[in-house]
mmCIF file of C-alpha atoms in Angstrom:
data_model
loop_
_atom_site.group_PDB
_atom_site.id
_atom_site.type_symbol
_atom_site.label_atom_id
_atom_site.label_comp_id
_atom_site.label_asym_id
_atom_site.label_seq_id
_atom_site.Cartn_x
_atom_site.Cartn_y
_atom_site.Cartn_z
ATOM 1 C CA MET A 951 -47.558 -88.250 131.697
ATOM 2 C CA PRO A 952 -46.014 -90.239 128.787
ATOM 3 C CA TYR A 953 -49.359 -90.683 127.087
ATOM 4 C CA VAL A 954 -48.840 -93.222 124.316
ATOM 5 C CA PRO A 955 -46.874 -96.019 126.064
ATOM 6 C CA ASP A 956 -48.849 -95.763 129.306
ATOM 7 C CA ILE A 957 -52.254 -95.816 127.672
ATOM 8 C CA ALA A 958 -51.326 -98.534 125.157
ATOM 9 C CA ALA A 959 -49.997 -100.753 127.929
ATOM 10 C CA TYR A 960 -53.098 -100.210 130.050
ATOM 11 C CA TRP A 961 -55.537 -101.135 127.280
ATOM 12 C CA ASN A 962 -53.434 -104.032 126.026
ATOM 13 C CA HIS A 963 -53.672 -105.474 129.532
ATOM 14 C CA ALA A 964 -57.430 -104.769 129.666
ATOM 15 C CA ALA A 965 -58.209 -106.385 126.303
ATOM 16 C CA ALA A 966 -58.514 -109.930 127.658
ATOM 17 C CA THR A 967 -61.383 -109.040 130.009
ATOM 18 C CA PHE A 968 -62.809 -105.969 128.272
ATOM 19 C CA ASP A 969 -65.832 -107.763 126.809
ATOM 20 C CA LEU A 970 -67.011 -108.983 130.212
ATOM 21 C CA GLU A 971 -68.737 -105.625 130.674
ATOM 22 C CA PRO A 972 -72.218 -105.912 129.103
ATOM 23 C CA ASP A 973 -71.911 -102.700 127.067
ATOM 24 C CA HIS A 974 -68.437 -103.677 125.807
ATOM 25 C CA GLY A 975 -69.006 -107.229 124.624
ATOM 26 C CA LEU A 976 -72.707 -106.823 123.714
ATOM 27 C CA LYS A 977 -73.131 -110.519 124.465
ATOM 28 C CA SER A 978 -76.593 -110.064 125.958
ATOM 29 C CA PRO A 979 -79.247 -109.959 123.195
ATOM 30 C CA ALA A 980 -81.066 -107.160 125.046
ATOM 31 C CA VAL A 981 -77.942 -105.004 125.380
ATOM 32 C CA ARG A 982 -76.946 -105.656 121.780
ATOM 33 C CA ALA A 983 -80.422 -104.756 120.554
ATOM 34 C CA ALA A 984 -80.405 -101.534 122.575
ATOM 35 C CA TRP A 985 -77.080 -100.403 121.053
ATOM 36 C CA ALA A 986 -78.167 -101.513 117.571
ATOM 37 C CA ALA A 987 -81.293 -99.363 117.776
ATOM 38 C CA ARG A 988 -79.303 -96.313 118.890
ATOM 39 C CA LEU A 989 -76.620 -96.797 116.256
ATOM 40 C CA ARG A 990 -79.218 -97.030 113.488
ATOM 41 C CA ALA A 991 -80.731 -93.757 114.661
ATOM 42 C CA TRP A 992 -77.374 -91.991 114.989
ATOM 43 C CA ILE A 993 -76.123 -93.109 111.556
ATOM 44 C CA PRO A 994 -79.282 -93.174 109.413
ATOM 45 C CA GLU A 995 -77.648 -92.622 106.031
ATOM 46 C CA PRO A 996 -77.026 -95.853 104.051
ATOM 47 C CA GLY A 997 -73.510 -97.019 103.262
ATOM 48 C CA ALA A 998 -71.703 -94.341 105.268
ATOM 49 C CA ASP A 999 -67.923 -94.289 105.683
ATOM 50 C CA VAL A 1000 -67.521 -94.605 109.459
ATOM 51 C CA LEU A 1001 -64.386 -94.217 111.583
ATOM 52 C CA ASP A 1002 -64.789 -95.951 114.944
ATOM 53 C CA VAL A 1003 -61.959 -94.282 116.830
ATOM 54 C CA GLY A 1004 -60.881 -96.026 120.017
ATOM 55 C CA CYS A 1005 -62.816 -99.030 118.741
ATOM 56 C CA GLY A 1006 -61.721 -101.356 121.550
ATOM 57 C CA THR A 1007 -62.725 -104.932 120.779
ATOM 58 C CA GLY A 1008 -64.847 -103.762 117.871
ATOM 59 C CA SER A 1009 -68.401 -104.318 119.078
ATOM 60 C CA LEU A 1010 -69.767 -101.065 117.639
ATOM 61 C CA SER A 1011 -67.644 -101.489 114.508
ATOM 62 C CA ALA A 1012 -69.232 -104.889 113.967
ATOM 63 C CA LEU A 1013 -72.745 -103.485 114.415
ATOM 64 C CA ALA A 1014 -72.107 -100.619 112.006
ATOM 65 C CA ALA A 1015 -70.705 -103.026 109.400
ATOM 66 C CA GLU A 1016 -73.778 -105.250 109.785
ATOM 67 C CA PHE A 1017 -75.906 -102.232 108.859
ATOM 68 C CA GLY A 1018 -74.021 -101.856 105.573
ATOM 69 C CA HIS A 1019 -71.610 -99.090 106.532
ATOM 70 C CA ARG A 1020 -67.960 -99.116 105.459
ATOM 71 C CA VAL A 1021 -66.118 -99.093 108.775
ATOM 72 C CA VAL A 1022 -62.552 -98.379 109.780
ATOM 73 C CA GLY A 1023 -61.839 -99.320 113.399
ATOM 74 C CA MET A 1024 -58.866 -97.650 115.050
ATOM 75 C CA ASP A 1025 -57.304 -98.260 118.450
ATOM 76 C CA LEU A 1026 -53.968 -97.540 120.089
ATOM 77 C CA ALA A 1027 -53.754 -100.981 121.707
ATOM 78 C CA MET A 1028 -52.753 -103.956 119.571
ATOM 79 C CA GLY A 1029 -54.517 -106.251 122.050
ATOM 80 C CA MET A 1030 -57.818 -104.503 121.381
ATOM 81 C CA VAL A 1031 -57.319 -104.569 117.628
ATOM 82 C CA THR A 1032 -56.490 -108.284 117.731
ATOM 83 C CA ALA A 1033 -59.738 -108.949 119.596
ATOM 84 C CA ALA A 1034 -61.656 -106.728 117.188
ATOM 85 C CA ARG A 1035 -60.224 -108.552 114.191
ATOM 86 C CA ALA A 1036 -61.766 -111.808 115.414
ATOM 87 C CA LYS A 1037 -65.132 -110.090 115.844
ATOM 88 C CA THR A 1038 -65.494 -107.789 112.862
ATOM 89 C CA GLY A 1039 -64.584 -109.875 109.825
ATOM 90 C CA SER A 1040 -63.792 -107.672 106.843
ATOM 91 C CA THR A 1041 -63.766 -104.349 108.746
ATOM 92 C CA GLU A 1042 -60.511 -102.454 108.231
ATOM 93 C CA LEU A 1043 -58.607 -102.095 111.501
ATOM 94 C CA VAL A 1044 -55.759 -99.694 112.231
ATOM 95 C CA VAL A 1045 -53.389 -99.502 115.201
ATOM 96 C CA ALA A 1046 -52.980 -95.767 115.731
ATOM 97 C CA ASP A 1047 -53.233 -92.937 118.229
ATOM 98 C CA ALA A 1048 -56.596 -91.136 118.378
ATOM 99 C CA CYS A 1049 -54.668 -87.894 118.923
ATOM 100 C CA ALA A 1050 -53.074 -88.136 115.466
ATOM 101 C CA PRO A 1051 -55.152 -90.350 113.153
ATOM 102 C CA PRO A 1052 -53.045 -91.294 110.091
ATOM 103 C CA LEU A 1053 -56.017 -90.756 107.795
ATOM 104 C CA ALA A 1054 -56.849 -88.336 105.003
ATOM 105 C CA ALA A 1055 -58.909 -85.219 105.614
ATOM 106 C CA ARG A 1056 -62.544 -85.378 104.504
ATOM 107 C CA SER A 1057 -62.470 -89.156 104.146
ATOM 108 C CA PHE A 1058 -65.371 -90.077 106.469
ATOM 109 C CA ASP A 1059 -69.059 -89.350 106.851
ATOM 110 C CA VAL A 1060 -69.090 -90.254 110.548
ATOM 111 C CA VAL A 1061 -66.527 -90.266 113.337
ATOM 112 C CA LEU A 1062 -67.793 -92.468 116.165
ATOM 113 C CA ALA A 1063 -66.159 -92.604 119.607
ATOM 114 C CA ARG A 1064 -67.404 -94.176 122.822
ATOM 115 C CA HIS A 1065 -65.895 -93.365 126.234
ATOM 116 C CA LEU A 1066 -62.577 -92.290 124.756
ATOM 117 C CA LEU A 1067 -62.162 -88.565 125.390
ATOM 118 C CA TRP A 1068 -61.441 -89.037 129.092
ATOM 119 C CA THR A 1069 -58.193 -90.849 128.228
ATOM 120 C CA LEU A 1070 -56.760 -88.104 126.008
ATOM 121 C CA PRO A 1071 -54.184 -85.489 127.091
ATOM 122 C CA ASP A 1072 -55.653 -82.707 124.898
ATOM 123 C CA PRO A 1073 -59.242 -83.639 124.024
ATOM 124 C CA ARG A 1074 -60.115 -80.242 122.548
ATOM 125 C CA ALA A 1075 -57.278 -80.506 120.019
ATOM 126 C CA VAL A 1076 -58.366 -84.056 119.209
ATOM 127 C CA LEU A 1077 -61.911 -82.892 118.516
ATOM 128 C CA ARG A 1078 -60.522 -80.399 116.022
ATOM 129 C CA SER A 1079 -58.519 -83.144 114.299
ATOM 130 C CA TRP A 1080 -61.565 -85.429 114.141
ATOM 131 C CA THR A 1081 -63.740 -82.777 112.507
ATOM 132 C CA ARG A 1082 -61.099 -82.392 109.799
ATOM 133 C CA LEU A 1083 -61.632 -86.043 108.899
ATOM 134 C CA LEU A 1084 -65.293 -85.398 108.077
ATOM 135 C CA ARG A 1085 -66.752 -84.574 104.688
ATOM 136 C CA PRO A 1086 -69.242 -81.736 104.339
ATOM 137 C CA GLY A 1087 -72.488 -82.959 105.843
ATOM 138 C CA GLY A 1088 -70.662 -85.449 108.076
ATOM 139 C CA HIS A 1089 -71.085 -85.760 111.812
ATOM 140 C CA LEU A 1090 -69.502 -86.767 115.083
ATOM 141 C CA VAL A 1091 -71.189 -89.391 117.276
ATOM 142 C CA LEU A 1092 -69.650 -89.080 120.733
ATOM 143 C CA VAL A 1093 -70.896 -91.413 123.480
ATOM 144 C CA GLU A 1094 -69.588 -89.948 126.720
ATOM 145 C CA GLY A 1095 -70.429 -89.358 130.357
ATOM 146 C CA CYS A 1096 -69.202 -88.642 133.876
ATOM 147 C CA TRP A 1097 -68.395 -91.761 135.864
ATOM 148 C CA ASP A 1098 -69.360 -92.095 139.517
ATOM 149 C CA THR A 1099 -65.724 -92.861 140.371
ATOM 150 C CA PRO A 1100 -64.148 -90.910 143.234
ATOM 151 C CA ASP A 1101 -61.119 -88.824 142.277
ATOM 152 C CA SER A 1102 -58.447 -90.509 144.366
ATOM 153 C CA GLY A 1103 -55.638 -88.512 142.780
ATOM 154 C CA ASP A 1104 -54.204 -91.540 140.961
ATOM 155 C CA GLY A 1105 -56.310 -91.268 137.799
ATOM 156 C CA PRO A 1106 -54.979 -90.931 134.256
ATOM 157 C CA GLY A 1107 -53.980 -87.287 134.706
ATOM 158 C CA THR A 1108 -55.965 -86.099 131.701
ATOM 159 C CA PRO A 1109 -58.194 -82.989 131.552
ATOM 160 C CA TRP A 1110 -61.404 -84.996 131.405
ATOM 161 C CA ALA A 1111 -60.392 -87.869 133.691
ATOM 162 C CA TYR A 1112 -63.516 -89.651 134.984
ATOM 163 C CA GLY A 1113 -65.554 -88.188 132.139
ATOM 164 C CA VAL A 1114 -66.866 -84.913 130.785
ATOM 165 C CA PRO A 1115 -70.290 -83.336 131.430
ATOM 166 C CA ALA A 1116 -72.485 -82.949 128.368
ATOM 167 C CA ALA A 1117 -72.553 -79.167 128.691
ATOM 168 C CA VAL A 1118 -68.744 -78.965 128.739
ATOM 169 C CA LEU A 1119 -68.367 -81.221 125.700
ATOM 170 C CA ALA A 1120 -71.049 -79.296 123.811
ATOM 171 C CA ASP A 1121 -69.224 -76.025 124.497
ATOM 172 C CA ALA A 1122 -65.966 -77.559 123.208
ATOM 173 C CA VAL A 1123 -67.545 -78.909 120.024
ATOM 174 C CA ARG A 1124 -69.927 -76.062 119.147
ATOM 175 C CA PRO A 1125 -67.297 -73.733 117.545
ATOM 176 C CA LEU A 1126 -66.235 -76.551 115.209
ATOM 177 C CA VAL A 1127 -69.600 -77.548 113.758
ATOM 178 C CA ALA A 1128 -72.918 -76.265 112.454
ATOM 179 C CA ARG A 1129 -75.147 -77.749 115.159
ATOM 180 C CA VAL A 1130 -74.964 -79.896 118.268
ATOM 181 C CA HIS A 1131 -77.552 -82.148 119.886
ATOM 182 C CA THR A 1132 -77.266 -84.276 123.030
ATOM 183 C CA GLU A 1133 -79.408 -87.153 124.248
ATOM 184 C CA LEU A 1134 -79.248 -88.800 127.661
ATOM 185 C CA LEU A 1135 -78.518 -92.533 127.651
ATOM 186 C CA THR A 1136 -80.230 -93.659 130.832
ATOM 187 C CA ASP A 1137 -81.849 -96.856 129.532
ATOM 188 C CA PRO A 1138 -80.494 -99.734 131.684
ATOM 189 C CA ALA A 1139 -80.676 -101.990 128.614
ATOM 190 C CA LEU A 1140 -77.687 -100.110 127.155
ATOM 191 C CA TRP A 1141 -75.471 -100.894 130.131
ATOM 192 C CA GLY A 1142 -76.854 -104.182 131.388
ATOM 193 C CA ARG A 1143 -77.657 -102.547 134.738
ATOM 194 C CA GLU A 1144 -79.070 -99.455 136.364
ATOM 195 C CA ILE A 1145 -76.753 -96.446 136.204
ATOM 196 C CA HIS A 1146 -76.618 -93.373 138.407
ATOM 197 C CA ASP A 1147 -74.017 -91.245 136.660
ATOM 198 C CA GLU A 1148 -74.362 -89.002 133.599
ATOM 199 C CA ARG A 1149 -74.228 -90.804 130.242
ATOM 200 C CA TYR A 1150 -75.193 -89.307 126.918
ATOM 201 C CA VAL A 1151 -74.506 -89.108 123.209
ATOM 202 C CA LEU A 1152 -73.484 -85.869 121.531
ATOM 203 C CA LEU A 1153 -74.278 -85.584 117.832
ATOM 204 C CA ALA A 1154 -72.399 -82.798 116.058
ATOM 205 C CA HIS A 1155 -73.057 -81.986 112.402
ATOM 206 C CA ILE A 1156 -70.569 -80.341 110.088
#
């Protein structure tokens, strides 16, 4: 499929209502607190340089900046970046394709992505490009899962459409890094509701 125009158009259209989902907008104090606690644990070093790739409306970018990190938020959709700009204040925001980030190698301590890999036409190649952005000692923070959405045949046509199991993502990342750790994210406070599909974070250290 023609990846860039299709995906940009889809997410530009979705930007207006994106934050209605509890885990997107983080408007509930309980949901916001749950994500804040996880983000502090995943990025414990002070003043890290963080790339939030596929940042959407910038909720996680805003949290990371509040914790004192230097954050660059990047998204393919101008509509998402416009919404993020209103939310994140001084955070640097870039309109760019996650498949080819226009950023210097070894310029970040953390690459953060949430529910992005399922949209990408070659996620394994993208993972390689993201690791090149990390400094020695840096790490990937990948919030992913498998959605309980039936495959109707009209999905995005990407290798990991409807999500990627933790074991599959770990196998893809392991040759690129020194160590990999996954944690299940089953706490309803993170999502604003009970969930029944697989959701997790994968932490990969260079």
